Short mmCIF file of the N, C-alpha and C atoms (twelve columns), coordinates in Angstrom:
data_MODEL
# 
_entry.id   MODEL 
# 
loop_
_atom_site.group_PDB 
_atom_site.id 
_atom_site.type_symbol 
_atom_site.label_atom_id 
_atom_site.label_alt_id 
_atom_site.label_comp_id 
_atom_site.label_asym_id 
_atom_site.label_seq_id 
_atom_site.Cartn_x 
_atom_site.Cartn_y 
_atom_site.Cartn_z 
_atom_site.pdbx_PDB_model_num 
ATOM 1   N N  . MET A 1   0.841  -1.179 0.000  1 
ATOM 2   C CA . MET A 1   0.000  0.000  0.000  1 
ATOM 3   C C  . MET A 1   0.884  1.239  0.000  1 
ATOM 4   N N  . THR A 2   0.580  2.208  -0.824 1 
ATOM 5   C CA . THR A 2   1.343  3.441  -0.877 1 
ATOM 6   C C  . THR A 2   0.861  4.406  0.196  1 
ATOM 7   N N  . PHE A 3   1.704  5.386  0.516  1 
ATOM 8   C CA . PHE A 3   1.363  6.388  1.521  1 
ATOM 9   C C  . PHE A 3   0.296  7.328  0.986  1 
ATOM 10  N N  . ASP A 4   -0.734 7.557  1.777  1 
ATOM 11  C CA . ASP A 4   -1.834 8.435  1.401  1 
ATOM 12  C C  . ASP A 4   -2.158 9.325  2.597  1 
ATOM 13  N N  . ARG A 5   -2.097 10.622 2.444  1 
ATOM 14  C CA . ARG A 5   -2.334 11.562 3.540  1 
ATOM 15  C C  . ARG A 5   -3.762 11.513 4.081  1 
ATOM 16  N N  . LYS A 6   -4.673 10.910 3.358  1 
ATOM 17  C CA . LYS A 6   -6.070 10.880 3.789  1 
ATOM 18  C C  . LYS A 6   -6.468 9.542  4.396  1 
ATOM 19  N N  . THR A 7   -5.505 8.655  4.586  1 
ATOM 20  C CA . THR A 7   -5.804 7.317  5.082  1 
ATOM 21  C C  . THR A 7   -5.172 7.096  6.452  1 
ATOM 22  N N  . LEU A 8   -5.957 6.600  7.379  1 
ATOM 23  C CA . LEU A 8   -5.461 6.231  8.697  1 
ATOM 24  C C  . LEU A 8   -5.182 4.735  8.691  1 
ATOM 25  N N  . VAL A 9   -3.953 4.359  9.013  1 
ATOM 26  C CA . VAL A 9   -3.574 2.954  9.056  1 
ATOM 27  C C  . VAL A 9   -3.194 2.604  10.488 1 
ATOM 28  N N  . ILE A 10  -3.882 1.632  11.049 1 
ATOM 29  C CA . ILE A 10  -3.570 1.147  12.391 1 
ATOM 30  C C  . ILE A 10  -3.130 -0.305 12.253 1 
ATOM 31  N N  . PRO A 11  -1.847 -0.592 12.541 1 
ATOM 32  C CA . PRO A 11  -1.334 -1.955 12.357 1 
ATOM 33  C C  . PRO A 11  -1.984 -2.962 13.305 1 
ATOM 34  N N  . ASP A 12  -1.940 -4.235 12.922 1 
ATOM 35  C CA . ASP A 12  -2.404 -5.308 13.795 1 
ATOM 36  C C  . ASP A 12  -1.632 -5.266 15.111 1 
ATOM 37  N N  . LYS A 13  -2.252 -5.742 16.162 1 
ATOM 38  C CA . LYS A 13  -1.666 -5.817 17.503 1 
ATOM 39  C C  . LYS A 13  -1.316 -4.453 18.079 1 
ATOM 40  N N  . THR A 14  -2.065 -3.429 17.687 1 
ATOM 41  C CA . THR A 14  -1.939 -2.099 18.285 1 
ATOM 42  C C  . THR A 14  -2.972 -2.008 19.399 1 
ATOM 43  N N  . TYR A 15  -2.534 -1.479 20.540 1 
ATOM 44  C CA . TYR A 15  -3.410 -1.403 21.703 1 
ATOM 45  C C  . TYR A 15  -3.637 0.052  22.097 1 
ATOM 46  N N  . PHE A 16  -4.883 0.401  22.356 1 
ATOM 47  C CA . PHE A 16  -5.223 1.718  22.860 1 
ATOM 48  C C  . PHE A 16  -5.507 1.557  24.350 1 
ATOM 49  N N  . LYS A 17  -4.568 2.003  25.156 1 
ATOM 50  C CA . LYS A 17  -4.764 1.973  26.605 1 
ATOM 51  C C  . LYS A 17  -5.410 3.289  27.018 1 
ATOM 52  N N  . GLU A 18  -5.495 3.534  28.317 1 
ATOM 53  C CA . GLU A 18  -6.165 4.732  28.801 1 
ATOM 54  C C  . GLU A 18  -5.606 6.022  28.201 1 
ATOM 55  N N  . GLN A 19  -4.277 6.178  28.185 1 
ATOM 56  C CA . GLN A 19  -3.689 7.417  27.689 1 
ATOM 57  C C  . GLN A 19  -2.538 7.187  26.718 1 
ATOM 58  N N  . VAL A 20  -2.375 5.975  26.221 1 
ATOM 59  C CA . VAL A 20  -1.245 5.680  25.341 1 
ATOM 60  C C  . VAL A 20  -1.640 4.666  24.268 1 
ATOM 61  N N  . ILE A 21  -1.067 4.849  23.085 1 
ATOM 62  C CA . ILE A 21  -1.213 3.883  21.997 1 
ATOM 63  C C  . ILE A 21  0.069  3.070  21.958 1 
ATOM 64  N N  . ILE A 22  -0.038 1.764  22.083 1 
ATOM 65  C CA . ILE A 22  1.129  0.881  22.080 1 
ATOM 66  C C  . ILE A 22  1.133  0.105  20.772 1 
ATOM 67  N N  . THR A 23  2.231  0.213  20.025 1 
ATOM 68  C CA . THR A 23  2.312  -0.434 18.725 1 
ATOM 69  C C  . THR A 23  3.739  -0.881 18.442 1 
ATOM 70  N N  . LYS A 24  3.920  -1.531 17.301 1 
ATOM 71  C CA . LYS A 24  5.239  -1.975 16.865 1 
ATOM 72  C C  . LYS A 24  5.555  -1.312 15.528 1 
ATOM 73  N N  . GLY A 25  6.834  -1.019 15.315 1 
ATOM 74  C CA . GLY A 25  7.242  -0.406 14.058 1 
ATOM 75  C C  . GLY A 25  7.203  1.107  14.109 1 
ATOM 76  N N  . ASP A 26  7.435  1.715  12.953 1 
ATOM 77  C CA . ASP A 26  7.485  3.170  12.852 1 
ATOM 78  C C  . ASP A 26  6.101  3.784  12.947 1 
ATOM 79  N N  . VAL A 27  6.035  4.972  13.547 1 
ATOM 80  C CA . VAL A 27  4.787  5.716  13.686 1 
ATOM 81  C C  . VAL A 27  4.965  7.062  12.990 1 
ATOM 82  N N  . VAL A 28  4.041  7.402  12.105 1 
ATOM 83  C CA . VAL A 28  4.056  8.685  11.407 1 
ATOM 84  C C  . VAL A 28  2.772  9.427  11.781 1 
ATOM 85  N N  . ILE A 29  2.945  10.621 12.339 1 
ATOM 86  C CA . ILE A 29  1.810  11.461 12.692 1 
ATOM 87  C C  . ILE A 29  1.867  12.668 11.760 1 
ATOM 88  N N  . GLY A 30  0.882  12.789 10.886 1 
ATOM 89  C CA . GLY A 30  0.897  13.794 9.830  1 
ATOM 90  C C  . GLY A 30  0.747  15.221 10.321 1 
ATOM 91  N N  . ASP A 31  1.050  16.167 9.436  1 
ATOM 92  C CA . ASP A 31  0.963  17.597 9.724  1 
ATOM 93  C C  . ASP A 31  -0.422 17.980 10.229 1 
ATOM 94  N N  . ARG A 32  -0.441 18.944 11.144 1 
ATOM 95  C CA . ARG A 32  -1.662 19.556 11.676 1 
ATOM 96  C C  . ARG A 32  -2.620 18.548 12.308 1 
ATOM 97  N N  . SER A 33  -2.050 17.547 12.972 1 
ATOM 98  C CA . SER A 33  -2.863 16.537 13.660 1 
ATOM 99  C C  . SER A 33  -2.977 16.875 15.139 1 
ATOM 100 N N  . LEU A 34  -4.061 16.419 15.746 1 
ATOM 101 C CA . LEU A 34  -4.260 16.518 17.183 1 
ATOM 102 C C  . LEU A 34  -4.420 15.096 17.700 1 
ATOM 103 N N  . LEU A 35  -3.537 14.691 18.595 1 
ATOM 104 C CA . LEU A 35  -3.561 13.338 19.145 1 
ATOM 105 C C  . LEU A 35  -3.694 13.442 20.652 1 
ATOM 106 N N  . ARG A 36  -4.778 12.941 21.193 1 
ATOM 107 C CA . ARG A 36  -5.059 13.029 22.626 1 
ATOM 108 C C  . ARG A 36  -4.430 11.888 23.416 1 
ATOM 109 N N  . PHE A 37  -3.616 11.062 22.765 1 
ATOM 110 C CA . PHE A 37  -2.931 9.943  23.389 1 
ATOM 111 C C  . PHE A 37  -1.425 10.142 23.299 1 
ATOM 112 N N  . GLY A 38  -0.688 9.387  24.106 1 
ATOM 113 C CA . GLY A 38  0.745  9.263  23.931 1 
ATOM 114 C C  . GLY A 38  1.001  8.087  22.996 1 
ATOM 115 N N  . VAL A 39  2.262  7.883  22.607 1 
ATOM 116 C CA . VAL A 39  2.622  6.797  21.693 1 
ATOM 117 C C  . VAL A 39  3.831  6.061  22.259 1 
ATOM 118 N N  . ASN A 40  3.754  4.721  22.252 1 
ATOM 119 C CA . ASN A 40  4.859  3.871  22.685 1 
ATOM 120 C C  . ASN A 40  5.100  2.845  21.586 1 
ATOM 121 N N  . THR A 41  6.346  2.803  21.045 1 
ATOM 122 C CA . THR A 41  6.646  1.883  19.953 1 
ATOM 123 C C  . THR A 41  8.064  1.350  20.061 1 
ATOM 124 N N  . ASP A 42  8.297  0.224  19.417 1 
ATOM 125 C CA . ASP A 42  9.659  -0.324 19.354 1 
ATOM 126 C C  . ASP A 42  10.387 0.179  18.105 1 
ATOM 127 N N  . GLY A 43  9.764  1.070  17.364 1 
ATOM 128 C CA . GLY A 43  10.355 1.639  16.150 1 
ATOM 129 C C  . GLY A 43  10.725 3.098  16.338 1 
ATOM 130 N N  . ARG A 44  10.492 3.867  15.288 1 
ATOM 131 C CA . ARG A 44  10.766 5.303  15.301 1 
ATOM 132 C C  . ARG A 44  9.447  6.068  15.314 1 
ATOM 133 N N  . ILE A 45  9.506  7.341  15.752 1 
ATOM 134 C CA . ILE A 45  8.326  8.202  15.743 1 
ATOM 135 C C  . ILE A 45  8.659  9.455  14.938 1 
ATOM 136 N N  . PHE A 46  7.802  9.758  13.959 1 
ATOM 137 C CA . PHE A 46  7.934  10.959 13.146 1 
ATOM 138 C C  . PHE A 46  6.694  11.815 13.374 1 
ATOM 139 N N  . VAL A 47  6.886  13.037 13.843 1 
ATOM 140 C CA . VAL A 47  5.790  13.955 14.116 1 
ATOM 141 C C  . VAL A 47  5.895  15.105 13.125 1 
ATOM 142 N N  . GLY A 48  4.809  15.384 12.415 1 
ATOM 143 C CA . GLY A 48  4.806  16.423 11.384 1 
ATOM 144 C C  . GLY A 48  4.764  17.831 11.950 1 
ATOM 145 N N  . GLU A 49  4.516  18.796 11.067 1 
ATOM 146 C CA . GLU A 49  4.457  20.210 11.434 1 
ATOM 147 C C  . GLU A 49  3.128  20.550 12.104 1 
ATOM 148 N N  . HIS A 50  3.178  21.457 13.075 1 
ATOM 149 C CA . HIS A 50  1.994  21.995 13.743 1 
ATOM 150 C C  . HIS A 50  1.133  20.890 14.370 1 
ATOM 151 N N  . VAL A 51  1.750  19.888 14.933 1 
ATOM 152 C CA . VAL A 51  1.044  18.768 15.574 1 
ATOM 153 C C  . VAL A 51  0.951  19.022 17.076 1 
ATOM 154 N N  . ILE A 52  -0.161 18.628 17.670 1 
ATOM 155 C CA . ILE A 52  -0.330 18.693 19.117 1 
ATOM 156 C C  . ILE A 52  -0.567 17.274 19.613 1 
ATOM 157 N N  . ILE A 53  0.291  16.821 20.530 1 
ATOM 158 C CA . ILE A 53  0.152  15.502 21.143 1 
ATOM 159 C C  . ILE A 53  0.047  15.723 22.647 1 
ATOM 160 N N  . ASP A 54  -1.015 15.213 23.256 1 
ATOM 161 C CA . ASP A 54  -1.244 15.442 24.678 1 
ATOM 162 C C  . ASP A 54  -0.418 14.543 25.591 1 
ATOM 163 N N  . GLY A 55  0.010  13.400 25.125 1 
ATOM 164 C CA . GLY A 55  0.698  12.445 25.988 1 
ATOM 165 C C  . GLY A 55  2.197  12.381 25.769 1 
ATOM 166 N N  . ASN A 56  2.783  11.285 26.266 1 
ATOM 167 C CA . ASN A 56  4.221  11.031 26.159 1 
ATOM 168 C C  . ASN A 56  4.543  10.325 24.852 1 
ATOM 169 N N  . LEU A 57  5.779  10.502 24.379 1 
ATOM 170 C CA . LEU A 57  6.301  9.736  23.244 1 
ATOM 171 C C  . LEU A 57  7.436  8.870  23.747 1 
ATOM 172 N N  . GLU A 58  7.377  7.574  23.441 1 
ATOM 173 C CA . GLU A 58  8.444  6.659  23.838 1 
ATOM 174 C C  . GLU A 58  8.754  5.740  22.662 1 
ATOM 175 N N  . ALA A 59  10.037 5.742  22.247 1 
ATOM 176 C CA . ALA A 59  10.470 4.924  21.114 1 
ATOM 177 C C  . ALA A 59  11.825 4.310  21.435 1 
ATOM 178 N N  . THR A 60  12.028 3.074  20.992 1 
ATOM 179 C CA . THR A 60  13.330 2.450  21.196 1 
ATOM 180 C C  . THR A 60  14.356 2.992  20.209 1 
ATOM 181 N N  . ASN A 61  13.896 3.629  19.134 1 
ATOM 182 C CA . ASN A 61  14.779 4.224  18.134 1 
ATOM 183 C C  . ASN A 61  14.585 5.740  18.106 1 
ATOM 184 N N  . ASP A 62  14.784 6.363  16.962 1 
ATOM 185 C CA . ASP A 62  14.775 7.820  16.824 1 
ATOM 186 C C  . ASP A 62  13.386 8.431  16.966 1 
ATOM 187 N N  . VAL A 63  13.386 9.704  17.375 1 
ATOM 188 C CA . VAL A 63  12.166 10.511 17.427 1 
ATOM 189 C C  . VAL A 63  12.453 11.821 16.690 1 
ATOM 190 N N  . ARG A 64  11.548 12.193 15.801 1 
ATOM 191 C CA . ARG A 64  11.677 13.453 15.060 1 
ATOM 192 C C  . ARG A 64  10.391 14.239 15.239 1 
ATOM 193 N N  . VAL A 65  10.516 15.457 15.772 1 
ATOM 194 C CA . VAL A 65  9.379  16.343 15.973 1 
ATOM 195 C C  . VAL A 65  9.621  17.568 15.101 1 
ATOM 196 N N  . ASP A 66  8.739  17.813 14.144 1 
ATOM 197 C CA . ASP A 66  8.940  18.888 13.185 1 
ATOM 198 C C  . ASP A 66  8.521  20.244 13.762 1 
ATOM 199 N N  . ILE A 67  8.629  21.285 12.952 1 
ATOM 200 C CA . ILE A 67  8.467  22.660 13.413 1 
ATOM 201 C C  . ILE A 67  7.064  22.943 13.964 1 
ATOM 202 N N  . PHE A 68  7.031  23.819 14.967 1 
ATOM 203 C CA . PHE A 68  5.804  24.338 15.580 1 
ATOM 204 C C  . PHE A 68  4.923  23.259 16.215 1 
ATOM 205 N N  . SER A 69  5.484  22.104 16.567 1 
ATOM 206 C CA . SER A 69  4.699  21.039 17.196 1 
ATOM 207 C C  . SER A 69  4.855  21.089 18.709 1 
ATOM 208 N N  . THR A 70  3.825  20.605 19.416 1 
ATOM 209 C CA . THR A 70  3.818  20.612 20.872 1 
ATOM 210 C C  . THR A 70  3.571  19.206 21.391 1 
ATOM 211 N N  . ILE A 71  4.443  18.777 22.294 1 
ATOM 212 C CA . ILE A 71  4.294  17.483 22.960 1 
ATOM 213 C C  . ILE A 71  3.923  17.782 24.407 1 
ATOM 214 N N  . GLY A 72  2.756  17.317 24.838 1 
ATOM 215 C CA . GLY A 72  2.239  17.645 26.157 1 
ATOM 216 C C  . GLY A 72  2.863  16.878 27.299 1 
ATOM 217 N N  . GLY A 73  3.657  15.862 27.018 1 
ATOM 218 C CA . GLY A 73  4.293  15.064 28.062 1 
ATOM 219 C C  . GLY A 73  5.788  14.942 27.834 1 
ATOM 220 N N  . ASP A 74  6.324  13.776 28.200 1 
ATOM 221 C CA . ASP A 74  7.752  13.492 28.087 1 
ATOM 222 C C  . ASP A 74  8.077  12.841 26.747 1 
ATOM 223 N N  . ILE A 75  9.352  12.944 26.353 1 
ATOM 224 C CA . ILE A 75  9.862  12.185 25.216 1 
ATOM 225 C C  . ILE A 75  11.004 11.320 25.730 1 
ATOM 226 N N  . LYS A 76  10.923 10.025 25.427 1 
ATOM 227 C CA . LYS A 76  11.980 9.088  25.794 1 
ATOM 228 C C  . LYS A 76  12.380 8.330  24.526 1 
ATOM 229 N N  . SER A 77  13.674 8.399  24.180 1 
ATOM 230 C CA . SER A 77  14.143 7.790  22.943 1 
ATOM 231 C C  . SER A 77  15.390 6.953  23.206 1 
ATOM 232 N N  . GLY A 78  15.415 5.773  22.604 1 
ATOM 233 C CA . GLY A 78  16.602 4.929  22.668 1 
ATOM 234 C C  . GLY A 78  17.600 5.279  21.587 1 
ATOM 235 N N  . GLY A 79  17.274 6.235  20.737 1 
ATOM 236 C CA . GLY A 79  18.144 6.648  19.642 1 
ATOM 237 C C  . GLY A 79  18.355 8.145  19.652 1 
ATOM 238 N N  . ASN A 80  18.397 8.731  18.460 1 
ATOM 239 C CA . ASN A 80  18.585 10.166 18.288 1 
ATOM 240 C C  . ASN A 80  17.254 10.903 18.336 1 
ATOM 241 N N  . VAL A 81  17.316 12.206 18.660 1 
ATOM 242 C CA . VAL A 81  16.111 13.044 18.665 1 
ATOM 243 C C  . VAL A 81  16.401 14.322 17.890 1 
ATOM 244 N N  . TYR A 82  15.462 14.692 17.014 1 
ATOM 245 C CA . TYR A 82  15.504 15.961 16.296 1 
ATOM 246 C C  . TYR A 82  14.274 16.761 16.698 1 
ATOM 247 N N  . LEU A 83  14.485 18.007 17.118 1 
ATOM 248 C CA . LEU A 83  13.392 18.904 17.457 1 
ATOM 249 C C  . LEU A 83  13.461 20.107 16.525 1 
ATOM 250 N N  . GLY A 84  12.439 20.283 15.708 1 
ATOM 251 C CA . GLY A 84  12.406 21.376 14.750 1 
ATOM 252 C C  . GLY A 84  12.163 22.719 15.408 1 
ATOM 253 N N  . GLU A 85  12.314 23.752 14.621 1 
ATOM 254 C CA . GLU A 85  12.181 25.128 15.081 1 
ATOM 255 C C  . GLU A 85  10.857 25.355 15.800 1 
ATOM 256 N N  . LYS A 86  10.928 26.008 16.951 1 
ATOM 257 C CA . LYS A 86  9.782  26.392 17.782 1 
ATOM 258 C C  . LYS A 86  8.954  25.209 18.277 1 
ATOM 259 N N  . ALA A 87  9.563  24.017 18.342 1 
ATOM 260 C CA . ALA A 87  8.886  22.871 18.962 1 
ATOM 261 C C  . ALA A 87  8.838  23.098 20.469 1 
ATOM 262 N N  . LYS A 88  7.810  22.561 21.111 1 
ATOM 263 C CA . LYS A 88  7.659  22.725 22.559 1 
ATOM 264 C C  . LYS A 88  7.432  21.361 23.199 1 
ATOM 265 N N  . ILE A 89  8.235  21.050 24.213 1 
ATOM 266 C CA . ILE A 89  8.097  19.820 24.991 1 
ATOM 267 C C  . ILE A 89  7.703  20.244 26.402 1 
ATOM 268 N N  . LYS A 90  6.513  19.860 26.847 1 
ATOM 269 C CA . LYS A 90  6.039  20.295 28.159 1 
ATOM 270 C C  . LYS A 90  6.555  19.424 29.299 1 
ATOM 271 N N  . GLY A 91  7.154  18.302 28.981 1 
ATOM 272 C CA . GLY A 91  7.717  17.421 29.995 1 
ATOM 273 C C  . GLY A 91  9.230  17.391 29.900 1 
ATOM 274 N N  . THR A 92  9.804  16.224 30.187 1 
ATOM 275 C CA . THR A 92  11.252 16.037 30.106 1 
ATOM 276 C C  . THR A 92  11.611 15.332 28.803 1 
ATOM 277 N N  . LEU A 93  12.869 15.448 28.428 1 
ATOM 278 C CA . LEU A 93  13.399 14.785 27.245 1 
ATOM 279 C C  . LEU A 93  14.579 13.945 27.678 1 
ATOM 280 N N  . SER A 94  14.535 12.642 27.378 1 
ATOM 281 C CA . SER A 94  15.694 11.782 27.658 1 
ATOM 282 C C  . SER A 94  15.961 10.930 26.433 1 
ATOM 283 N N  . LEU A 95  17.241 10.831 26.081 1 
ATOM 284 C CA . LEU A 95  17.621 10.078 24.897 1 
ATOM 285 C C  . LEU A 95  18.996 9.475  25.075 1 
ATOM 286 N N  . LYS A 96  19.218 8.371  24.348 1 
ATOM 287 C CA . LYS A 96  20.502 7.683  24.415 1 
ATOM 288 C C  . LYS A 96  21.426 8.058  23.260 1 
ATOM 289 N N  . GLY A 97  20.892 8.707  22.251 1 
ATOM 290 C CA . GLY A 97  21.681 9.076  21.078 1 
ATOM 291 C C  . GLY A 97  22.023 10.549 21.069 1 
ATOM 292 N N  . ASP A 98  22.091 11.105 19.861 1 
ATOM 293 C CA . ASP A 98  22.429 12.508 19.663 1 
ATOM 294 C C  . ASP A 98  21.178 13.368 19.628 1 
ATOM 295 N N  . LEU A 99  21.338 14.635 20.025 1 
ATOM 296 C CA . LEU A 99  20.235 15.594 20.051 1 
ATOM 297 C C  . LEU A 99  20.513 16.698 19.041 1 
ATOM 298 N N  . ASP A 100 19.559 16.942 18.158 1 
ATOM 299 C CA . ASP A 100 19.642 18.016 17.171 1 
ATOM 300 C C  . ASP A 100 18.453 18.940 17.414 1 
ATOM 301 N N  . VAL A 101 18.737 20.204 17.746 1 
ATOM 302 C CA . VAL A 101 17.689 21.125 18.167 1 
ATOM 303 C C  . VAL A 101 17.668 22.348 17.260 1 
ATOM 304 N N  . GLY A 102 16.475 22.715 16.784 1 
ATOM 305 C CA . GLY A 102 16.298 23.917 15.980 1 
ATOM 306 C C  . GLY A 102 16.212 25.160 16.850 1 
ATOM 307 N N  . ASP A 103 15.964 26.297 16.224 1 
ATOM 308 C CA . ASP A 103 15.868 27.579 16.925 1 
ATOM 309 C C  . ASP A 103 14.602 27.655 17.767 1 
ATOM 310 N N  . SER A 104 14.711 28.328 18.915 1 
ATOM 311 C CA . SER A 104 13.577 28.663 19.789 1 
ATOM 312 C C  . SER A 104 12.788 27.439 20.257 1 
ATOM 313 N N  . VAL A 105 13.469 26.356 20.568 1 
ATOM 314 C CA . VAL A 105 12.824 25.148 21.098 1 
ATOM 315 C C  . VAL A 105 12.694 25.284 22.608 1 
ATOM 316 N N  . GLU A 106 11.550 24.879 23.151 1 
ATOM 317 C CA . GLU A 106 11.318 24.917 24.598 1 
ATOM 318 C C  . GLU A 106 11.193 23.493 25.142 1 
ATOM 319 N N  . ILE A 107 11.980 23.206 26.179 1 
ATOM 320 C CA . ILE A 107 11.860 21.940 26.914 1 
ATOM 321 C C  . ILE A 107 11.640 22.344 28.362 1 
ATOM 322 N N  . GLU A 108 10.412 22.253 28.831 1 
ATOM 323 C CA . GLU A 108 10.031 22.847 30.105 1 
ATOM 324 C C  . GLU A 108 10.669 22.191 31.328 1 
ATOM 325 N N  . LYS A 109 10.836 20.870 31.321 1 
ATOM 326 C CA . LYS A 109 11.303 20.207 32.534 1 
ATOM 327 C C  . LYS A 109 12.705 19.615 32.396 1 
ATOM 328 N N  . GLY A 110 13.469 20.065 31.409 1 
ATOM 329 C CA . GLY A 110 14.861 19.660 31.274 1 
ATOM 330 C C  . GLY A 110 15.053 18.447 30.386 1 
ATOM 331 N N  . PHE A 111 16.350 18.115 30.150 1 
ATOM 332 C CA . PHE A 111 16.661 16.991 29.285 1 
ATOM 333 C C  . PHE A 111 17.940 16.303 29.723 1 
ATOM 334 N N  . GLU A 112 18.089 15.049 29.252 1 
ATOM 335 C CA . GLU A 112 19.293 14.259 29.486 1 
ATOM 336 C C  . GLU A 112 19.612 13.539 28.197 1 
ATOM 337 N N  . ALA A 113 20.784 13.851 27.624 1 
ATOM 338 C CA . ALA A 113 21.231 13.213 26.389 1 
ATOM 339 C C  . ALA A 113 22.532 12.476 26.657 1 
ATOM 340 N N  . LYS A 114 22.605 11.213 26.263 1 
ATOM 341 C CA . LYS A 114 23.795 10.408 26.510 1 
ATOM 342 C C  . LYS A 114 24.621 10.173 25.256 1 
ATOM 343 N N  . GLY A 115 24.280 10.858 24.152 1 
ATOM 344 C CA . GLY A 115 24.983 10.639 22.898 1 
ATOM 345 C C  . GLY A 115 26.195 11.512 22.749 1 
# 
């Protein structure tokens, strides 16, 4: 199946818990989306432009948050993290890889990078 911006794909064995979506593989959250859940995956997480996510992001690999996006909780990554210009993280940021940060990024509760 090819990528289509108008199609929502939820892989098999994805679980919607009280405040988190638990899945396997890469997660792509498209531009201008509002997600009232956090995301936990064994893959990578890609967050588009102007996205609002109310929960935490947790990935065993890389996390990429594009420009003007807001994460309402914590970000935990087993890989690298990229935060685009004017991204806002309302919780903490912890990662095991390298951190690449754009201009005017806000991380309200601090960060720990081991890369």
